């Protein structure tokens, strides 16, 4: 029957997780596996936390981010909101970049009650989106690879102000997230919107649908790898292979995609890889005018979105022994994406408004 005024003031209850503790648990949950997180937390906080509590609080943060994204999608379809945004757009970036890619996540089959468990796991695509700006890297800060770029007369650029978003969903639904988050960074109002990606058809279909005026660039390194694959498949003699590869790589660098297509067509009758390359370079020819892109000062590598996939998916969802249900994978990834985007405090404020978790 006693009373604890200080506990009431700080919202402390037996067996409950306060908002402040919840944020710490979720930070551990987006960085470590759920079975390792309690060990780390015990040494840091000096008391025991269960694996399920860490999982629950991490997924709660992801659910809050998911809720925020649904609200953005709703606003992005609201005519009144869009009109007001046109009148008062706020900051509009002169040159804005967007990139999309996908990474595989292993989903553990979970049978419904009364059903037999499936024996095989399912690999699903976690689609990842990044909005960002770029800046020049000063000579003193350049890495060895960046110095090599500079020697090749290529601008040395790096991404900044990254905003990450992700989901396991079909391309059409991901397009809604692409448009909604684009509205928050005024992507459609930017004088120059540049999209970078690999040759995946779903990426360019979404870009054409939502941002038809955007500059579309296929990642230089993906295009170069296609040529390397053809060379390895078509030539057994190393000298001949090297001569062919150097020639077509130079053509690629100079934006002479037609020359590459002709070179691959010559090899196509006896090389399946070359036949596939003809289709790839034909479909993406206008996205490979690297001479024009370099002259305009555009970034031509999609390392930013590849890094995003590694940070969000590989480094967390693909930890040894990791097994996921779709909801848990998505919410954990969304929480991690929010942290990497600098949006964590926004989620913490939303979490503070919720009742204590028991």
mmCIF file of N, CA and C in Angstrom, residues 101-105 124-128 166-169 174 202 309 312-313 317 326 329-331 333-334:
data_model
loop_
_atom_site.group_PDB
_atom_site.id
_atom_site.type_symbol
_atom_site.label_atom_id
_atom_site.label_comp_id
_atom_site.label_asym_id
_atom_site.label_seq_id
_atom_site.Cartn_x
_atom_site.Cartn_y
_atom_site.Cartn_z
ATOM 1 N N UNK A 101 18.491 -0.544 -54.465
ATOM 2 C CA UNK A 101 19.071 -1.865 -54.690
ATOM 3 C C UNK A 101 18.314 -2.845 -53.791
ATOM 4 N N UNK A 102 18.704 -4.103 -53.819
ATOM 5 C CA UNK A 102 18.067 -5.114 -52.973
ATOM 6 C C UNK A 102 19.113 -6.098 -52.491
ATOM 7 N N UNK A 103 18.880 -6.658 -51.301
ATOM 8 C CA UNK A 103 19.762 -7.673 -50.731
ATOM 9 C C UNK A 103 18.901 -8.796 -50.173
ATOM 10 N N UNK A 104 19.392 -10.017 -50.263
ATOM 11 C CA UNK A 104 18.633 -11.185 -49.852
ATOM 12 C C UNK A 104 18.644 -11.360 -48.332
ATOM 13 N N UNK A 105 17.476 -11.724 -47.791
ATOM 14 C CA UNK A 105 17.331 -12.022 -46.368
ATOM 15 C C UNK A 105 16.711 -13.412 -46.238
ATOM 16 N N UNK A 124 14.198 -13.699 -49.355
ATOM 17 C CA UNK A 124 13.395 -12.575 -49.834
ATOM 18 C C UNK A 124 14.273 -11.354 -50.067
ATOM 19 N N UNK A 125 13.849 -10.512 -50.994
ATOM 20 C CA UNK A 125 14.582 -9.278 -51.292
ATOM 21 C C UNK A 125 14.197 -8.173 -50.316
ATOM 22 N N UNK A 126 15.197 -7.663 -49.604
ATOM 23 C CA UNK A 126 15.006 -6.439 -48.826
ATOM 24 C C UNK A 126 15.400 -5.285 -49.745
ATOM 25 N N UNK A 127 14.413 -4.545 -50.216
ATOM 26 C CA UNK A 127 14.694 -3.408 -51.091
ATOM 27 C C UNK A 127 15.150 -2.226 -50.236
ATOM 28 N N UNK A 128 16.167 -1.539 -50.713
ATOM 29 C CA UNK A 128 16.763 -0.431 -49.963
ATOM 30 C C UNK A 128 16.822 0.802 -50.854
ATOM 31 N N UNK A 166 13.796 1.152 -46.245
ATOM 32 C CA UNK A 166 13.858 -0.228 -46.715
ATOM 33 C C UNK A 166 12.545 -0.949 -46.426
ATOM 34 N N UNK A 167 12.349 -2.073 -47.122
ATOM 35 C CA UNK A 167 11.159 -2.899 -46.884
ATOM 36 C C UNK A 167 11.275 -4.191 -47.694
ATOM 37 N N UNK A 168 10.599 -5.227 -47.219
ATOM 38 C CA UNK A 168 10.418 -6.448 -48.000
ATOM 39 C C UNK A 168 9.019 -6.377 -48.579
ATOM 40 N N UNK A 169 8.925 -6.011 -49.821
ATOM 41 C CA UNK A 169 7.625 -5.809 -50.456
ATOM 42 C C UNK A 169 7.796 -5.841 -51.960
ATOM 43 N N UNK A 174 6.814 -0.612 -53.039
ATOM 44 C CA UNK A 174 8.031 0.123 -52.714
ATOM 45 C C UNK A 174 8.040 1.473 -53.437
ATOM 46 N N UNK A 202 13.239 -3.432 -62.237
ATOM 47 C CA UNK A 202 12.289 -2.823 -61.301
ATOM 48 C C UNK A 202 12.740 -1.432 -60.862
ATOM 49 N N UNK A 309 23.087 -1.365 -48.303
ATOM 50 C CA UNK A 309 22.666 -2.767 -48.218
ATOM 51 C C UNK A 309 23.543 -3.539 -47.238
ATOM 52 N N UNK A 312 22.698 -2.199 -43.538
ATOM 53 C CA UNK A 312 21.362 -2.514 -43.037
ATOM 54 C C UNK A 312 21.086 -4.014 -43.048
ATOM 55 N N UNK A 313 21.464 -4.670 -44.122
ATOM 56 C CA UNK A 313 21.123 -6.080 -44.285
ATOM 57 C C UNK A 313 22.262 -7.009 -43.859
ATOM 58 N N UNK A 317 21.167 -8.352 -40.462
ATOM 59 C CA UNK A 317 20.215 -9.427 -40.736
ATOM 60 C C UNK A 317 20.891 -10.724 -41.172
ATOM 61 N N UNK A 326 9.222 -12.344 -41.574
ATOM 62 C CA UNK A 326 9.225 -11.125 -42.385
ATOM 63 C C UNK A 326 9.054 -9.879 -41.521
ATOM 64 N N UNK A 329 12.220 -9.068 -39.485
ATOM 65 C CA UNK A 329 13.310 -8.605 -40.343
ATOM 66 C C UNK A 329 13.075 -7.163 -40.791
ATOM 67 N N UNK A 330 11.850 -6.876 -41.209
ATOM 68 C CA UNK A 330 11.528 -5.531 -41.696
ATOM 69 C C UNK A 330 11.654 -4.500 -40.580
ATOM 70 N N UNK A 331 11.092 -4.794 -39.425
ATOM 71 C CA UNK A 331 11.113 -3.806 -38.346
ATOM 72 C C UNK A 331 12.517 -3.578 -37.806
ATOM 73 N N UNK A 333 15.271 -3.926 -39.562
ATOM 74 C CA UNK A 333 15.966 -3.186 -40.614
ATOM 75 C C UNK A 333 15.546 -1.720 -40.639
ATOM 76 N N UNK A 334 14.256 -1.469 -40.452
ATOM 77 C CA UNK A 334 13.773 -0.085 -40.463
ATOM 78 C C UNK A 334 14.335 0.704 -39.271
#
